[in-house]
Tab-separated table of C-alpha atoms in Angstrom:
chain	number	residue	atom	x	y	z
Q	40	MET	CA	140.767	52.455	155.353
Q	41	SER	CA	142.221	51.365	151.978
Q	42	GLU	CA	142.574	54.101	149.159
Q	43	LEU	CA	142.216	51.450	146.662
Q	44	PRO	CA	138.615	50.074	145.610
Q	45	ASN	CA	137.379	46.708	146.414
Q	46	ASP	CA	139.306	44.647	143.672
Q	47	PRO	CA	139.024	40.621	143.287
Q	48	MET	CA	142.275	41.003	141.752
Q	49	ASP	CA	144.413	42.174	144.973
Q	50	ASP	CA	142.684	38.768	146.552
Q	51	LEU	CA	144.405	37.120	143.718
Q	52	LEU	CA	147.686	38.991	144.166
Q	53	HIS	CA	147.763	38.168	148.074
Q	54	ARG	CA	147.378	34.650	147.651
Q	55	ALA	CA	149.903	34.138	144.886
Q	56	HIS	CA	152.087	36.248	146.991
Q	57	ASN	CA	151.779	34.169	150.323
Q	58	THR	CA	151.732	30.889	148.579
Q	59	ALA	CA	154.936	32.054	146.560
Q	60	GLN	CA	158.138	30.490	147.929
Q	61	GLY	CA	160.951	32.979	148.902
Q	62	ALA	CA	158.753	35.849	148.075
Q	63	PRO	CA	159.993	38.939	150.424
Q	64	ALA	CA	157.621	40.013	152.905
Q	65	GLU	CA	158.009	43.939	151.982
Q	66	PHE	CA	156.762	42.780	148.687
Q	67	LYS	CA	152.961	43.203	149.436
Q	68	GLY	CA	153.483	46.826	150.822
Q	69	ARG	CA	155.547	47.732	147.864
Q	70	LEU	CA	152.751	46.662	145.362
Q	71	ARG	CA	150.115	48.212	147.276
Q	72	ALA	CA	152.039	51.532	147.420
Q	73	ARG	CA	152.676	51.481	143.714
Q	74	MET	CA	148.776	50.690	142.954
Q	75	ALA	CA	147.895	53.798	145.001
Q	76	ALA	CA	150.018	55.804	143.331
Q	77	GLU	CA	148.528	54.728	139.908
Q	78	ALA	CA	145.025	55.578	141.281
Q	79	GLY	CA	145.679	59.045	142.445
Q	80	ALA	CA	147.451	59.992	139.166
Q	81	ARG	CA	144.321	58.699	137.168
Q	82	ARG	CA	142.335	61.041	139.563
Q	83	ARG	CA	144.410	63.800	138.831
Q	84	ALA	CA	143.840	63.319	135.183
Q	85	ARG	CA	140.106	63.121	135.496
Q	86	VAL	CA	140.186	66.322	137.783
Q	87	MET	CA	142.470	68.235	134.643
Q	88	TYR	CA	140.005	66.748	132.085
Q	89	ILE	CA	136.777	68.371	133.719
Q	90	GLN	CA	138.392	71.722	134.658
Q	91	THR	CA	139.493	72.135	130.907
Q	92	ALA	CA	135.806	71.545	129.700
Q	93	VAL	CA	134.471	73.675	132.129
Q	94	ALA	CA	136.707	76.467	130.813
Q	95	VAL	CA	136.084	75.725	127.203
Q	96	ALA	CA	132.304	75.702	127.899
Q	97	ALA	CA	132.751	79.013	129.943
Q	98	VAL	CA	134.333	80.732	126.925
Q	99	VAL	CA	131.898	79.398	124.363
Q	100	VAL	CA	129.204	81.046	126.438
Q	101	ILE	CA	130.751	84.342	126.514
Q	102	ALA	CA	131.526	84.523	123.053
Q	103	LEU	CA	127.926	84.060	122.365
Q	104	VAL	CA	126.663	86.457	124.624
Q	105	LEU	CA	129.043	88.978	123.021
Q	106	GLY	CA	127.790	87.888	119.577
Q	107	LEU	CA	124.057	88.271	119.988
Q	108	ASN	CA	124.428	91.636	122.241
Q	109	TRP	CA	127.314	93.298	119.581
Q	110	GLN	CA	125.427	96.555	119.801
Q	111	TRP	CA	126.943	97.053	123.530
Q	112	PHE	CA	130.118	98.332	121.688
Q	113	VAL	CA	128.743	99.843	118.543
Q	114	SER	CA	127.430	103.553	118.903
Q	115	THR	CA	123.997	104.043	118.013
Q	116	ARG	CA	124.562	107.976	117.210
Q	117	PRO	CA	123.398	108.236	113.260
Q	118	THR	CA	126.209	109.233	111.489
Q	119	VAL	CA	125.539	112.476	109.004
Q	120	GLN	CA	127.992	113.371	106.615
Q	121	PRO	CA	128.859	117.203	106.564
Q	122	GLU	CA	127.909	118.050	103.138
Q	123	THR	CA	124.336	116.519	103.347
Q	124	ALA	CA	123.664	117.393	107.222
Q	125	GLU	CA	121.522	120.548	106.421
Q	126	ARG	CA	119.792	118.846	103.697
Q	127	SER	CA	118.044	115.687	105.485
Q	128	ASN	CA	117.691	114.740	108.740
Q	129	THR	CA	117.842	110.585	107.780
Q	130	PRO	CA	120.707	109.101	109.286
Q	131	ALA	CA	123.067	106.964	107.529
Q	132	PRO	CA	122.601	103.279	107.519
Q	133	ALA	CA	125.111	102.074	109.853
Q	134	GLU	CA	127.021	98.763	109.439
Q	135	ALA	CA	126.327	95.602	111.875
Q	136	PRO	CA	129.598	94.652	113.299
Q	137	VAL	CA	130.878	91.099	112.357
Q	138	PHE	CA	132.243	89.040	115.073
Q	139	ASN	CA	134.467	85.979	113.837
Q	140	THR	CA	133.932	83.584	116.764
Q	141	PRO	CA	136.317	80.288	116.781
Q	142	ASP	CA	134.415	77.333	117.306
Q	143	ILE	CA	135.949	75.411	120.236
Q	144	ARG	CA	135.413	71.815	120.378
Q	145	PRO	CA	136.190	70.219	124.013
Q	146	GLU	CA	137.985	67.188	123.801
Q	147	PRO	CA	135.309	64.065	125.164
Q	148	GLN	CA	135.363	63.786	128.909
Q	149	LEU	CA	135.767	60.634	130.509
Q	150	PRO	CA	133.006	59.515	132.666
Q	151	ALA	CA	133.792	59.846	136.422
Q	152	ASN	CA	133.234	56.626	137.419
Q	153	THR	CA	135.259	54.933	134.827
Q	154	PRO	CA	137.303	51.853	136.092
Q	155	PRO	CA	141.127	51.538	136.211
Q	156	ALA	CA	143.235	50.023	133.621
Q	157	LYS	CA	143.803	46.441	134.406
Q	158	PRO	CA	147.637	46.351	135.641
Q	159	ASP	CA	149.899	43.532	133.977
Q	160	ASN	CA	150.647	40.308	135.595
Q	161	SER	CA	154.163	40.875	135.432
Q	162	GLU	CA	155.848	40.924	138.945
Q	163	GLN	CA	157.717	44.578	137.838
Q	164	PRO	CA	155.822	47.533	138.896
Q	165	GLN	CA	154.521	49.739	135.837
Q	166	PRO	CA	155.360	53.187	135.334
Q	167	PRO	CA	152.844	55.967	135.980
Q	168	GLU	CA	150.839	56.541	132.962
Q	169	GLU	CA	151.238	60.386	131.879
Q	170	PRO	CA	147.883	62.391	131.182
Q	171	ARG	CA	146.548	62.816	127.651
Q	172	ARG	CA	147.169	66.284	126.325
Q	173	VAL	CA	144.176	68.003	124.978
Q	174	PRO	CA	144.765	69.328	121.500
Q	175	GLU	CA	144.559	73.245	120.918
Q	176	PRO	CA	141.195	73.935	118.962
Q	177	GLU	CA	141.796	74.834	115.301
Q	178	PRO	CA	141.004	78.366	114.126
Q	179	GLU	CA	137.662	78.942	112.361
Q	180	PRO	CA	138.058	80.583	108.900
Q	181	THR	CA	136.941	83.974	108.571
Q	182	PRO	CA	133.350	83.944	107.019
Q	183	GLU	CA	132.730	85.805	103.922
Q	184	LYS	CA	130.711	89.015	104.208
Q	185	PRO	CA	126.991	88.604	103.085
Q	186	ASP	CA	125.680	90.472	100.064
Q	187	ASP	CA	123.230	92.213	101.918
Q	188	VAL	CA	125.850	93.765	104.272
Q	189	VAL	CA	126.269	97.762	103.437
Q	190	GLU	CA	129.576	98.628	103.642
Q	191	GLN	CA	130.181	102.132	105.847
Q	192	PRO	CA	131.872	104.939	103.613
Q	193	LYS	CA	135.064	106.071	104.466
Q	194	PRO	CA	135.643	109.680	106.295
Q	195	ASP	CA	136.807	110.841	102.943
Q	196	ASP	CA	134.311	109.913	100.670
Q	197	THR	CA	131.040	111.930	100.335
Q	198	VAL	CA	127.926	110.118	100.287
Q	199	GLU	CA	124.630	111.594	98.823
Q	200	GLN	CA	121.918	111.530	101.288
Q	201	PRO	CA	118.686	110.534	99.990
Q	202	LYS	CA	115.983	113.056	100.097
Q	203	PRO	CA	112.909	112.102	102.110
Q	204	THR	CA	109.918	111.312	99.822
Q	205	GLU	CA	106.465	112.596	100.905
Q	206	PRO	CA	104.082	109.673	101.707
Q	207	LYS	CA	101.922	109.419	98.878
Q	208	GLN	CA	98.153	109.578	99.474
Q	209	PRO	CA	95.902	106.837	98.649
Q	210	GLU	CA	94.067	107.347	95.440
Q	211	GLY	CA	90.716	109.380	95.745
Q	212	THR	CA	91.632	110.407	98.923
Q	213	GLU	CA	93.634	113.743	97.655
Q	214	VAL	CA	92.387	117.127	98.546
Q	215	LYS	CA	91.641	118.786	95.754
Q	216	PRO	CA	91.604	122.810	95.936
Q	217	GLU	CA	88.489	124.957	96.375
Q	218	GLU	CA	87.845	126.295	92.687
Q	219	PRO	CA	87.306	130.088	93.099
Q	220	ARG	CA	83.707	131.076	92.944
Q	221	ARG	CA	82.572	132.672	89.344
Q	222	ALA	CA	81.234	136.263	88.774
Q	223	LEU	CA	77.705	136.276	87.410
Q	224	GLN	CA	77.946	138.909	85.022
Q	225	LEU	CA	75.119	141.203	85.890
Q	226	SER	CA	74.278	144.231	88.165
Q	227	VAL	CA	71.657	145.272	90.108
Q	228	LEU	CA	69.870	148.697	88.858
Q	229	GLY	CA	69.195	151.432	90.918
Q	230	GLU	CA	69.425	151.329	94.771
Q	231	PRO	CA	66.554	148.677	95.881
Q	232	LYS	CA	66.300	147.355	99.196
Q	233	LEU	CA	68.321	144.052	98.689
Q	234	ARG	CA	69.787	141.754	101.118
Q	235	VAL	CA	72.336	139.119	100.190
Q	236	LYS	CA	73.864	135.930	101.551
Q	237	TYR	CA	76.047	133.263	100.613
Q	238	GLU	CA	76.074	129.473	101.732
Q	239	GLY	CA	77.386	129.460	105.540
Q	240	GLY	CA	77.338	132.998	105.749
Q	241	GLU	CA	74.679	135.825	107.552
Q	242	TRP	CA	72.125	137.967	105.664
Q	243	ALA	CA	73.589	141.331	104.645
Q	244	ASP	CA	72.544	144.731	103.008
Q	245	TYR	CA	73.420	144.966	99.397
Q	246	ALA	CA	76.047	147.700	99.099
Q	247	GLY	CA	76.768	147.466	95.426
Q	248	GLU	CA	79.524	144.796	95.360
Q	249	GLU	CA	79.879	141.871	92.967
Q	250	LEU	CA	77.686	138.987	92.858
Q	251	PHE	CA	79.163	135.737	92.416
Q	252	GLU	CA	77.249	132.298	91.912
Q	253	GLY	CA	75.697	130.704	94.910
Q	254	VAL	CA	74.417	134.189	96.046
Q	255	GLN	CA	70.829	134.277	97.263
Q	256	LEU	CA	69.122	137.625	97.278
Q	257	LYS	CA	65.922	138.821	99.440
Q	258	ALA	CA	64.069	141.536	98.099
Q	259	ARG	CA	61.658	144.229	99.434
Q	260	GLY	CA	59.618	145.060	96.830
Q	261	ASN	CA	60.552	144.813	92.931
Q	262	VAL	CA	64.503	144.591	92.088
Q	263	ASP	CA	65.679	144.969	88.249
Q	264	LEU	CA	68.714	143.317	87.242
Q	265	HIS	CA	70.697	144.076	84.188
Q	266	LEU	CA	72.276	140.885	82.456
Q	267	ALA	CA	75.180	140.056	79.973
Q	268	GLY	CA	74.229	140.522	76.482
Q	269	GLY	CA	71.499	143.404	77.095
Q	270	GLY	CA	69.041	141.215	79.161
Q	271	LEU	CA	67.269	141.965	81.711
Q	272	ALA	CA	65.498	140.532	84.751
Q	273	ARG	CA	63.015	141.532	87.828
Q	274	PHE	CA	62.017	139.756	91.091
Q	275	ASN	CA	60.584	140.207	94.174
Q	276	GLY	CA	60.691	137.784	97.106
Q	277	GLU	CA	63.783	135.687	96.972
Q	278	LEU	CA	65.836	133.486	94.761
Q	279	GLN	CA	69.286	132.042	94.370
Q	280	LEU	CA	71.636	132.650	91.372
Q	281	GLN	CA	74.155	130.215	89.792
Q	282	ARG	CA	75.856	129.172	86.911
Q	283	ASP	CA	74.130	126.123	84.746
Q	284	GLY	CA	76.779	125.611	82.043
Q	285	ASP	CA	76.907	128.373	79.861
Q	286	ALA	CA	73.555	129.670	80.987
Q	287	LEU	CA	72.484	131.634	83.968
Q	288	GLY	CA	70.480	129.796	86.533
Q	289	PHE	CA	67.668	131.161	88.666
Q	290	THR	CA	66.325	129.162	91.636
Q	291	VAL	CA	62.665	130.718	92.561
Q	292	LEU	CA	62.648	130.586	96.466
Q	293	ASP	CA	59.363	132.664	96.680
Q	294	ASP	CA	57.328	134.819	94.764
Q	295	SER	CA	57.708	135.929	91.025
Q	296	LEU	CA	60.397	136.134	88.436
Q	297	TYR	CA	60.519	138.049	84.865
Q	298	VAL	CA	63.564	137.589	82.532
Q	299	ASP	CA	64.204	138.971	79.165
Q	300	ASN	CA	66.835	137.443	77.000
Q	301	LEU	CA	65.353	137.880	73.953
Q	302	GLU	CA	68.092	137.845	71.232
Q	303	THR	CA	70.877	138.108	73.474
Q	304	GLY	CA	72.824	135.026	72.875
Q	305	GLN	CA	72.837	134.137	76.967
Q	306	ALA	CA	70.629	131.129	77.804
Q	307	VAL	CA	68.662	131.222	81.127
Q	308	THR	CA	67.574	128.184	83.202
Q	309	VAL	CA	64.581	128.906	85.891
Q	310	GLU	CA	63.763	125.967	88.668
Q	311	GLY	CA	60.661	126.312	90.759
Q	312	ALA	CA	59.467	123.879	93.590
Q	313	GLY	CA	62.114	121.472	91.674
Q	314	HIS	CA	60.120	122.032	88.184
Q	315	PRO	CA	62.735	123.270	85.478
Q	316	ALA	CA	62.198	125.471	82.886
Q	317	THR	CA	64.468	126.601	80.043
Q	318	MET	CA	64.964	129.684	78.084
Q	319	ASP	CA	67.314	129.784	75.549
Q	320	ASN	CA	65.668	132.938	73.698
Q	321	GLY	CA	62.572	134.512	75.016
Q	322	ILE	CA	60.768	136.753	77.703
Q	323	GLY	CA	59.009	134.804	80.295
Q	324	VAL	CA	57.275	135.251	83.665
Q	325	PHE	CA	57.638	132.822	86.226
Q	326	TYR	CA	55.321	132.337	89.821
Q	327	LEU	CA	55.948	130.081	92.553
Q	328	VAL	CA	52.320	129.221	93.932
Q	329	ARG	CA	52.815	127.013	96.911
Q	330	ASP	CA	54.261	123.618	95.282
Q	331	ASP	CA	53.115	124.624	91.714
Q	332	PHE	CA	55.444	126.367	89.202
Q	333	GLU	CA	53.711	128.687	87.006
Q	334	VAL	CA	55.334	130.020	83.548
Q	335	GLY	CA	54.016	132.290	81.019
Q	336	CYS	CA	55.589	132.882	77.717
Q	337	ILE	CA	55.550	136.511	76.356
Q	338	ALA	CA	57.620	136.433	73.153
Q	339	GLY	CA	60.332	134.138	71.816
Q	340	ALA	CA	60.710	130.126	72.870
Q	341	LEU	CA	60.152	128.682	76.462
Q	342	SER	CA	60.060	125.270	77.750
Q	343	LEU	CA	58.622	123.686	80.910
Q	344	VAL	CA	59.377	120.268	82.230
Q	345	ASP	CA	60.097	119.595	78.272
Q	346	VAL	CA	56.976	120.839	77.374
Q	347	LYS	CA	56.872	124.021	74.911
Q	348	VAL	CA	54.946	127.005	76.479
Q	349	GLU	CA	53.442	129.444	73.352
Q	350	PRO	CA	53.561	133.030	73.106
Q	351	GLY	CA	50.966	134.778	75.046
Q	352	THR	CA	49.849	131.577	77.031
Q	353	THR	CA	51.076	130.021	80.275
Q	354	ARG	CA	51.184	126.385	81.899
Q	355	ARG	CA	51.474	124.983	85.401
Q	356	ALA	CA	53.825	122.378	86.488
Q	357	SER	CA	52.749	120.413	89.604
Q	358	ALA	CA	53.014	116.929	91.298
Q	359	ARG	CA	50.601	115.675	88.332
Q	360	GLY	CA	52.853	117.135	85.648
Q	361	VAL	CA	52.405	119.881	83.256
Q	362	GLY	CA	48.907	121.440	83.078
Q	363	ASP	CA	47.123	122.620	79.798
Q	364	ALA	CA	48.180	125.891	78.085
Q	365	LYS	CA	45.699	128.986	79.188
Q	366	LYS	CA	45.854	132.516	78.284
Q	367	LEU	CA	48.533	135.110	79.625
Q	368	LYS	CA	46.966	137.772	81.473
Q	369	ALA	CA	48.208	141.301	82.483
Q	370	ASP	CA	50.229	141.344	86.259
Q	371	SER	CA	50.833	144.333	88.344
Q	372	PHE	CA	53.906	142.847	88.757
Q	373	LEU	CA	55.115	143.645	85.141
Q	374	ARG	CA	54.281	147.407	85.347
Q	375	GLY	CA	57.074	149.900	85.415
Q	376	ILE	CA	59.762	147.412	84.161
Q	377	PRO	CA	62.694	149.519	82.715
Q	378	ALA	CA	63.429	149.815	79.200
Q	379	ARG	CA	65.945	147.591	77.931
Q	380	VAL	CA	68.409	149.584	75.834
Q	381	LEU	CA	69.260	147.901	72.471
Q	382	LEU	CA	71.203	150.406	70.983
Q	383	ARG	CA	72.228	154.032	72.067
Q	384	GLU	CA	74.466	157.146	70.741
Q	385	ASP	CA	75.710	159.685	72.870
Q	386	PHE	CA	78.015	161.496	70.359
Q	387	ASP	CA	80.657	161.922	72.653
Q	388	THR	CA	82.652	160.238	69.980
Q	389	PRO	CA	81.726	159.279	66.600
Q	390	PRO	CA	79.609	156.066	66.306
Q	391	PRO	CA	81.271	152.890	65.662
Q	392	GLY	CA	79.145	152.180	62.282
Q	393	GLY	CA	80.397	155.858	61.268
Q	394	MET	CA	78.545	158.984	60.282
Q	395	TYR	CA	77.645	159.854	56.891
Q	396	GLN	CA	79.992	162.952	56.900
Q	397	GLU	CA	77.876	165.012	54.720
Q	398	GLY	CA	78.447	168.319	56.704
Q	399	GLU	CA	77.877	166.960	60.160
Q	400	ARG	CA	79.879	167.927	62.551
Q	401	LEU	CA	80.372	166.916	66.823
Q	402	VAL	CA	80.649	169.934	69.260
Q	403	ASN	CA	80.635	169.137	72.906
Q	404	GLY	CA	78.818	165.852	72.576
Q	405	VAL	CA	75.931	167.046	70.129
Q	406	VAL	CA	75.865	166.428	66.253
Q	407	VAL	CA	75.069	169.483	64.247
Q	408	GLN	CA	73.895	169.960	60.849
Q	409	GLU	CA	73.381	173.503	58.764
Q	410	ASN	CA	73.264	172.616	55.517
Q	411	GLN	CA	70.409	172.904	52.940
Q	412	PRO	CA	69.203	170.352	52.269
Q	413	GLY	CA	70.516	168.587	54.974
Q	414	PHE	CA	70.213	165.604	57.215
Q	415	ILE	CA	71.867	163.463	59.724
Q	416	ALA	CA	72.817	160.064	59.640
Q	417	PHE	CA	74.703	157.202	61.048
Q	418	ARG	CA	75.298	153.536	60.441
Q	419	TYR	CA	74.203	150.930	63.348
Q	420	ASN	CA	77.299	148.499	63.963
Q	421	PRO	CA	76.401	146.235	62.053
Q	422	THR	CA	72.514	146.060	62.352
Q	423	LEU	CA	69.753	146.491	64.609
Q	424	MET	CA	66.907	144.063	64.894
Q	425	VAL	CA	63.168	144.723	65.671
Q	426	LEU	CA	62.171	143.431	68.821
Q	427	PRO	CA	58.488	143.367	70.311
Q	428	GLY	CA	58.135	146.758	71.833
Q	429	THR	CA	61.128	148.361	70.214
Q	430	VAL	CA	60.915	152.221	70.732
Q	431	LEU	CA	62.881	154.982	69.004
Q	432	ARG	CA	63.894	157.690	71.659
Q	433	MET	CA	65.953	160.773	70.756
Q	434	ARG	CA	66.714	164.441	72.175
Q	435	PHE	CA	66.937	166.860	69.435
Q	436	ARG	CA	66.705	170.725	68.976
Q	437	THR	CA	65.745	172.769	65.660
Q	438	THR	CA	65.930	176.307	64.414
Q	439	ASP	CA	63.709	177.815	61.968
Q	440	VAL	CA	62.820	174.126	60.885
Q	441	SER	CA	59.274	173.500	59.154
Q	442	ARG	CA	59.609	169.707	58.527
Q	443	LEU	CA	61.399	166.485	59.916
Q	444	GLU	CA	61.340	163.247	58.073
Q	445	LEU	CA	62.724	160.172	60.046
Q	446	GLU	CA	63.897	157.202	57.322
Q	447	LEU	CA	64.587	153.889	58.948
Q	448	PHE	CA	66.374	151.325	55.787
Q	449	THR	CA	66.170	147.754	56.296
Q	450	ASP	CA	69.109	145.824	55.779
Q	451	SER	CA	68.504	143.786	52.497
Q	452	GLU	CA	70.712	141.736	50.297
Q	453	ILE	CA	72.448	143.259	47.708
Q	454	THR	CA	72.826	141.526	44.070
Q	455	PRO	CA	75.093	143.259	41.807
Q	456	LEU	CA	74.106	143.851	38.204
Q	457	LYS	CA	70.432	143.703	39.437
Q	458	ARG	CA	68.072	146.095	40.706
Q	459	ASN	CA	67.518	145.759	44.404
Q	460	GLU	CA	64.778	146.872	46.195
Q	461	GLN	CA	64.933	148.267	49.559
Q	462	ARG	CA	62.340	148.913	52.137
Q	463	MET	CA	62.203	152.143	53.756
Q	464	PHE	CA	60.065	152.818	57.161
Q	465	LYS	CA	59.321	156.762	56.997
Q	466	HIS	CA	57.754	159.136	59.737
Q	467	THR	CA	57.120	162.899	59.220
Q	468	TRP	CA	56.151	165.499	61.630
Q	469	LYS	CA	56.570	169.121	62.391
Q	470	PRO	CA	58.610	170.071	65.358
Q	471	ASP	CA	56.258	171.762	68.054
Q	472	LYS	CA	58.833	174.037	69.134
Q	473	ASN	CA	62.168	175.941	67.554
Q	474	GLY	CA	64.826	176.722	69.779
Q	475	GLU	CA	64.361	174.313	72.662
Q	476	TRP	CA	65.556	170.775	73.321
Q	477	THR	CA	62.707	168.302	72.796
Q	478	GLU	CA	62.472	164.750	73.402
Q	479	LEU	CA	60.611	162.546	71.260
Q	480	GLU	CA	59.508	158.652	71.556
Q	481	LEU	CA	58.192	156.872	68.662
Q	482	ARG	CA	57.046	152.900	68.505
Q	483	VAL	CA	59.054	151.521	65.675
Q	484	GLU	CA	56.393	148.812	64.971
Q	485	GLU	CA	54.042	151.917	64.149
Q	486	ILE	CA	55.970	153.578	61.601
Q	487	PRO	CA	54.544	152.833	58.256
Q	488	GLU	CA	56.644	151.394	55.157
Q	489	ARG	CA	57.038	154.504	52.664
Q	490	ASP	CA	55.703	152.339	49.889
Q	491	ASP	CA	53.314	150.325	51.880
Q	492	PRO	CA	51.343	152.091	54.415
Q	493	ALA	CA	49.667	149.050	55.962
Q	494	ASN	CA	53.254	147.398	56.572
Q	495	PHE	CA	55.210	147.854	59.324
Q	496	PRO	CA	58.113	146.657	60.533
Q	497	THR	CA	57.537	143.498	63.049
Q	498	TYR	CA	59.695	141.252	65.463
Q	499	GLY	CA	62.866	140.230	63.228
Q	500	THR	CA	63.143	143.193	60.954
Q	501	VAL	CA	66.860	144.087	60.336
Q	502	LEU	CA	67.261	147.962	60.288
Q	503	ARG	CA	70.980	149.109	58.901
Q	504	ASN	CA	70.742	152.958	59.461
Q	505	PHE	CA	69.467	155.857	61.130
Q	506	LYS	CA	68.393	159.303	59.053
Q	507	LEU	CA	66.698	162.305	59.859
Q	508	HIS	CA	66.239	164.978	57.194
Q	509	PHE	CA	65.193	168.467	58.113
Q	510	THR	CA	63.763	171.565	56.302
Q	511	GLY	CA	65.137	174.959	57.643
Q	512	LYS	CA	68.385	176.400	59.111
Q	513	LYS	CA	69.786	174.164	61.615
Q	514	LEU	CA	69.477	170.515	63.100
Q	515	GLU	CA	71.395	169.453	66.700
Q	516	ILE	CA	70.791	165.890	67.974
Q	517	ASP	CA	72.020	165.267	71.588
Q	518	TRP	CA	71.515	161.238	71.888
Q	519	VAL	CA	69.408	158.680	69.903
Q	520	GLU	CA	68.524	155.199	71.561
Q	521	PHE	CA	66.575	152.220	70.792
Q	522	VAL	CA	65.210	150.700	73.473
Q	523	ARG	CA	62.711	147.696	74.328
Q	524	VAL	CA	59.760	148.531	76.800
Q	525	GLN	CA	57.293	146.028	78.267
């Protein structure tokens, strides 16, 4: 079989050769050999073009694979500078490698079925065609680094690593520190049967510890409390104590409560069965009766659910509102309430208001006077207000004394260059026994005025001093106190 494809030109050449006169017989063979050589040369050129194209495509594929997987050749271990390795655990950002891959563009290939070029009509054989040379690919220019590429510091440079920041909590979700409980500034009198409990805790016997807001108290019998400013409270049953602003707040959970904050400057709020009462300055008694709350005013000012309760009356609050006023009646709960101390001098040291220094002297906590005519006197610090139920108590001893005279002067305004009238309340008596210590108790509201015996001290009368005259050899006083008794 012929190596050449079936070409009509061959038939024409044969016919021309056969009809030509003098054509040598071997020319036909030489012509066919020449044509076969040209066909082989063209075939080899096509094979070389194909191999070159395949090689270039392989190089492009390998370059793309390496460019997309550059991390195979870069260490993922974080770079930490020696100076900051101990201060931060955050690795320094590593620079991504940049590959410079040349863009190799292969020469266009000839299709495999491209027919051979037509030979010249000349009788002379043509030299074989040289294969076309593939031009070398031109190098692609190196791209500039983008602005967002971070340069890796040199080994000699010291880079300050940023300190890790705490994640910011969303607004309104910050955990607020728990505020410490405030002390209630009150004390338990005596050693009653009392149990205490705080929220989330268990009941425990009271052992004299300080009480804080939120405490619940449960009493077996009556329990007396000394309040800040000299006030007094008594309760039985159960109640809870808290701070209501600057006021001391009581919540009656069971039974009864008595509070005296008259002239203490310490306001009190009381609540029972959801009904609030307020007493800025007064003496009141409070009873929890099922779902009702009954409030009585002994002295001063008291309100129940914004309704004023007059002294000597009671009102009851229920689901229907506050009832009418009724007369306050005596109650066994009020019996035996301890005296509230208004002023006391023990003479261990001179009184804050000062002694009159008319011959008195302090000897082992006792003030002594032996001069005649003589008296023992001291000033209050600065004054003393008479409250309902104020009682004067003192412990004294006389030696050959036949008469005692107590004088209580009011604190009146003094106007210069004018005659200033001072009121003086006076009580005179003869000692029962000389040479023995005696305790005396006098109701101040029963001591008459010297110039008007029908007039007596009342609630609000302000006194400025204590003065006790005596007629005899010697007078000694151990202590003096003014108290308010219920």
